[in-house]
mmCIF file of N, CA and C in Angstrom:
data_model
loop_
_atom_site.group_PDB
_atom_site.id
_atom_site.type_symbol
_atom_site.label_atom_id
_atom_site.label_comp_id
_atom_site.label_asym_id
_atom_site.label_seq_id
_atom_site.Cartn_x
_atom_site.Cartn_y
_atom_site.Cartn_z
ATOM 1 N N UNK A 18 2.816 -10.174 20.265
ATOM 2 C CA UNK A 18 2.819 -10.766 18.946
ATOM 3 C C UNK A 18 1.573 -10.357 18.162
ATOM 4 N N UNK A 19 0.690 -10.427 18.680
ATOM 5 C CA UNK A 19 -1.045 -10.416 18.213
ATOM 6 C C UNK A 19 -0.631 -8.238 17.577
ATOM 7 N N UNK A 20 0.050 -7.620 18.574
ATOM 8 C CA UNK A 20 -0.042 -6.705 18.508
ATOM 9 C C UNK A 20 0.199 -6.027 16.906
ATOM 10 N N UNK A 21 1.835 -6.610 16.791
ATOM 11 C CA UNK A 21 2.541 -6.578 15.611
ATOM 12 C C UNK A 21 1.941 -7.016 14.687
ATOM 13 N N UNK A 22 0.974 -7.940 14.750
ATOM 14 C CA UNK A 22 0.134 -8.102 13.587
ATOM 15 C C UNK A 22 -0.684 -7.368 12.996
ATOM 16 N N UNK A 23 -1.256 -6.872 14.210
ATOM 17 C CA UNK A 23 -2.438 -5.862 13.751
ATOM 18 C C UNK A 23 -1.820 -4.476 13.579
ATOM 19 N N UNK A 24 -0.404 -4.237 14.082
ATOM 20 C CA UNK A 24 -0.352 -2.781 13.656
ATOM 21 C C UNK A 24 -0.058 -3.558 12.154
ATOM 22 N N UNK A 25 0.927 -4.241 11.397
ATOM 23 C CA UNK A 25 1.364 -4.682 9.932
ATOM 24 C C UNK A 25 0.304 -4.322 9.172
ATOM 25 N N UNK A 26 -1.200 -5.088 9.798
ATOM 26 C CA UNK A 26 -2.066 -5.343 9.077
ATOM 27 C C UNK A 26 -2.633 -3.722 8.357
ATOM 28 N N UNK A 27 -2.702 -3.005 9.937
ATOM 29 C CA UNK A 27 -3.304 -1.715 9.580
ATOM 30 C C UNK A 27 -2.690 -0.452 8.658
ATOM 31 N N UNK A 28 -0.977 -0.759 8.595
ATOM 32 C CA UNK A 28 -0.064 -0.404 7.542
ATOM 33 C C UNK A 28 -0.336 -0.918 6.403
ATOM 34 N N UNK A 29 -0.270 -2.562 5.901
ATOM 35 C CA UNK A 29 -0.575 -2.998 4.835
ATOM 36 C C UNK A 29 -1.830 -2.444 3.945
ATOM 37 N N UNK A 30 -2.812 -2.355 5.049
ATOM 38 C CA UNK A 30 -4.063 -1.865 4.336
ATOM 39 C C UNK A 30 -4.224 -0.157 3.512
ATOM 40 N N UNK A 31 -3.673 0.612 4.414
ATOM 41 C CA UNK A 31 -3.224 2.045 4.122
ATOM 42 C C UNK A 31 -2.713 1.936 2.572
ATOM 43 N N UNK A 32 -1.261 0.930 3.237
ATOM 44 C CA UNK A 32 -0.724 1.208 1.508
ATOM 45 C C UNK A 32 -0.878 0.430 0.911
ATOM 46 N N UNK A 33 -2.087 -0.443 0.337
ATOM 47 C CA UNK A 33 -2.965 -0.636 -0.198
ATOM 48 C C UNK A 33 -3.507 0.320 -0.965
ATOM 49 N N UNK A 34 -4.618 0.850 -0.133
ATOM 50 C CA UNK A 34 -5.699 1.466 -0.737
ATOM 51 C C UNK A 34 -4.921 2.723 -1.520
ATOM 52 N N UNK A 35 -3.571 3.697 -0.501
ATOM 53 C CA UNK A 35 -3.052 4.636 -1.487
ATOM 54 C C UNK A 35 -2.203 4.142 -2.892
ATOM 55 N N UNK A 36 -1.902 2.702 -2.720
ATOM 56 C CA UNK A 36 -1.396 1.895 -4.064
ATOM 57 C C UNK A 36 -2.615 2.031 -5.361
ATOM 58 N N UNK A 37 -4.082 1.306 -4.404
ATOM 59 C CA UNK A 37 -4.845 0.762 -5.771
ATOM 60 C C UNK A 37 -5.481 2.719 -6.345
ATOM 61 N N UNK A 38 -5.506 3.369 -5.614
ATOM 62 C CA UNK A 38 -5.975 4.919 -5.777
ATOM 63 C C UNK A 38 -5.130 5.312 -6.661
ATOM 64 N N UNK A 39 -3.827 5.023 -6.567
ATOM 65 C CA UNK A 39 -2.810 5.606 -8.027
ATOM 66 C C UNK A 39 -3.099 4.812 -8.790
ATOM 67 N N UNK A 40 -3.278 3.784 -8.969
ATOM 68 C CA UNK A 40 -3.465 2.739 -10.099
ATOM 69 C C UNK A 40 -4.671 2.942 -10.841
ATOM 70 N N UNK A 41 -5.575 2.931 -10.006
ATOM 71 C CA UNK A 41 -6.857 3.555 -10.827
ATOM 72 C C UNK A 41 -6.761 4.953 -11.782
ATOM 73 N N UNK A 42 -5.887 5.982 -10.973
ATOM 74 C CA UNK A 42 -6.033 7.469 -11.068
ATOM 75 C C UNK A 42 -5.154 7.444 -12.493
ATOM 76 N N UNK A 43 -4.272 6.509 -12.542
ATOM 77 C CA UNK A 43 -3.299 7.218 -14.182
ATOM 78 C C UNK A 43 -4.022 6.918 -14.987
ATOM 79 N N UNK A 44 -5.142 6.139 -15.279
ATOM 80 C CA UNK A 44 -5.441 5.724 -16.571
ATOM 81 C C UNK A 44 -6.652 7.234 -16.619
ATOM 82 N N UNK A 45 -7.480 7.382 -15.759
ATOM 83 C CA UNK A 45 -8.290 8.349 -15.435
ATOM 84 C C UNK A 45 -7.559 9.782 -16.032
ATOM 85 N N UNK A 46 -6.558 10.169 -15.099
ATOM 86 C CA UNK A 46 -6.070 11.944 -15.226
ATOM 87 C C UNK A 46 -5.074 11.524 -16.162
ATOM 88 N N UNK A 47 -4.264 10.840 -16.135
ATOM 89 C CA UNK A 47 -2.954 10.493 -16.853
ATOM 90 C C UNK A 47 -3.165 10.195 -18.431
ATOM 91 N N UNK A 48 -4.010 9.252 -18.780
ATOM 92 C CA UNK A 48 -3.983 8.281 -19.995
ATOM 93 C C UNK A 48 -3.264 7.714 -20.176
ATOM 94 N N UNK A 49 -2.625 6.737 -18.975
ATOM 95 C CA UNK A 49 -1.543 5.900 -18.985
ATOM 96 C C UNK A 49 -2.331 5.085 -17.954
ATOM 97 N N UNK A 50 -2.390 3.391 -18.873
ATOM 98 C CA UNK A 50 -2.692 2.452 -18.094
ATOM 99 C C UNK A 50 -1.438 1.493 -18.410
ATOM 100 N N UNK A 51 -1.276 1.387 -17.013
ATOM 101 C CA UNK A 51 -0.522 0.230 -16.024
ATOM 102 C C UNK A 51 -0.987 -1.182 -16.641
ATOM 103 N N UNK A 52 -0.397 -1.783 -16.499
ATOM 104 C CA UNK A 52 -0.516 -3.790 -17.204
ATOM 105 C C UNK A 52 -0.887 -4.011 -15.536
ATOM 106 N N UNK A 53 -1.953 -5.182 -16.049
ATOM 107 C CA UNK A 53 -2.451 -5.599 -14.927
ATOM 108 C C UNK A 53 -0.536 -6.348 -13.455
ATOM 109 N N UNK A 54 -0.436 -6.610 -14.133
ATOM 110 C CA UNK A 54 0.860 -7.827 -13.018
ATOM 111 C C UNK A 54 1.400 -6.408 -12.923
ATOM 112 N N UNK A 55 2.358 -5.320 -13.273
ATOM 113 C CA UNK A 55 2.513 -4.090 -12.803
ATOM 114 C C UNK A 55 1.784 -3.753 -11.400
ATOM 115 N N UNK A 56 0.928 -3.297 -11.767
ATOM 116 C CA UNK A 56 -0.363 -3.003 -10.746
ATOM 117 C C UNK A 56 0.130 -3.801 -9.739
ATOM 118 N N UNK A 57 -0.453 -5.187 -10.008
ATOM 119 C CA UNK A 57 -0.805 -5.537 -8.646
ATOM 120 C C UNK A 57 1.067 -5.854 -7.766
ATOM 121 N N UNK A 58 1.801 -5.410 -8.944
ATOM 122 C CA UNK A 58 3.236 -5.915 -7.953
ATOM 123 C C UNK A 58 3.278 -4.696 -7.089
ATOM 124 N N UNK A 59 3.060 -3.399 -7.572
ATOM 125 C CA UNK A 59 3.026 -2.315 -7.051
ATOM 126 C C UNK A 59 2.293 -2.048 -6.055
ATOM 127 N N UNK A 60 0.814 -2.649 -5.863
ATOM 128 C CA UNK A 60 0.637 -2.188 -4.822
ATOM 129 C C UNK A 60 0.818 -3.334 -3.698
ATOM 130 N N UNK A 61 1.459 -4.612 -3.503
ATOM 131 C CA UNK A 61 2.342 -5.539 -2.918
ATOM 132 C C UNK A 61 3.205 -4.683 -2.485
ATOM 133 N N UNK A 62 4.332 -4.392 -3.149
ATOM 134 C CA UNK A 62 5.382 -3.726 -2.398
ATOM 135 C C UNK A 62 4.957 -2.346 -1.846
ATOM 136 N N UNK A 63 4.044 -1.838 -2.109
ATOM 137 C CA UNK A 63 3.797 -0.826 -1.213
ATOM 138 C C UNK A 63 3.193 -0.997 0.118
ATOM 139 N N UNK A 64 1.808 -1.768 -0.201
ATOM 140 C CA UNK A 64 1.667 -2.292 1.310
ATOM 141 C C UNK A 64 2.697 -3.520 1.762
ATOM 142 N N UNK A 65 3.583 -3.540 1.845
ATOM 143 C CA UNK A 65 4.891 -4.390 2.567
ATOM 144 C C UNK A 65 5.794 -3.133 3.062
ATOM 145 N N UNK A 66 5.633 -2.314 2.392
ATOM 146 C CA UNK A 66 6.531 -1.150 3.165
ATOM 147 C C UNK A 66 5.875 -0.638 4.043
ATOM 148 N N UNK A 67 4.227 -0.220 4.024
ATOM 149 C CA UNK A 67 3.971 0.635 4.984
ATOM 150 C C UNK A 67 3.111 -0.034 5.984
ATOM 151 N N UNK A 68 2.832 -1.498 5.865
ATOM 152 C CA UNK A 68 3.277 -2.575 7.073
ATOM 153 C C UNK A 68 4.548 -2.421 7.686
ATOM 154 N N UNK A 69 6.027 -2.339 6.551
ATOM 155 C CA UNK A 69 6.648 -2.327 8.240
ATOM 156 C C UNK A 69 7.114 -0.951 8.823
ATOM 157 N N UNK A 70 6.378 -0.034 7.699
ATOM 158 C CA UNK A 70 7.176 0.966 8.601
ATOM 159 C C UNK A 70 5.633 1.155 9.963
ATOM 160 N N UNK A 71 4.556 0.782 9.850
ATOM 161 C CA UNK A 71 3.529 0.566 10.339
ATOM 162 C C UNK A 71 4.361 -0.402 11.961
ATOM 163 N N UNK A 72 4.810 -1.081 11.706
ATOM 164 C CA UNK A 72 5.466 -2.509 12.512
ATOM 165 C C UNK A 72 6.661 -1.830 13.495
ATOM 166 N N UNK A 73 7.467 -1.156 12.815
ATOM 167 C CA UNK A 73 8.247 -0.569 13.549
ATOM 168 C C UNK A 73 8.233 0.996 13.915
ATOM 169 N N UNK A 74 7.930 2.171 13.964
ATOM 170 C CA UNK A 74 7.472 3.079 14.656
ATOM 171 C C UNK A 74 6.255 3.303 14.626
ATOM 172 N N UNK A 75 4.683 2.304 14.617
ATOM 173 C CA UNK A 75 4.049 2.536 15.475
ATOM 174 C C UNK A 75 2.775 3.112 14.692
ATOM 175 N N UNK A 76 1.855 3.635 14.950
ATOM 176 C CA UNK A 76 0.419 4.175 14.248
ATOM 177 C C UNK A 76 0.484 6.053 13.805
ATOM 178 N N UNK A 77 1.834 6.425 14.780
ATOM 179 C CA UNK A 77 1.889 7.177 14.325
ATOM 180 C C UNK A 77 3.194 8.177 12.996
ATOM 181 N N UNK A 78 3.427 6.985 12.429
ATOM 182 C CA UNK A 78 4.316 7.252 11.375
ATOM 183 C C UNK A 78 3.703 7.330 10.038
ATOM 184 N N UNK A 79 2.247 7.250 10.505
ATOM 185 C CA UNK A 79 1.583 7.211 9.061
ATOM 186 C C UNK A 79 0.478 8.480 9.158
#
């Protein structure tokens, strides 16, 4: 159980940080800024995906 947590966790965090890195980056290279609630839904559902794909095949699917 403890296990599955910590792999989720270590997925969640990944797609995280590659979530808030695009979010930052469009307003930067792009000149397109994102609305804050955008943002942060986006990078939610991203780290929820790569928690579970993190959850179910493992440390090395990422």
């Amino acid at each position: 159980m403890m296990s599955s947590i910590k792999r989720f966790s270590a997925g969640a965090i990944i797609g995280l940080v590659i979530a808030a890195s695009y979010w930052s980056s469009t307003t930067l290279f792009f000149h397109y800024q994102l609305s804050l609630s955008r943002g942060i839904l986006g990078c939610s559902v991203l780290s929820i995906i790569f928690g579970l794909i993190t959850l179910k095949w493992g440390y090395d699917a990422l």
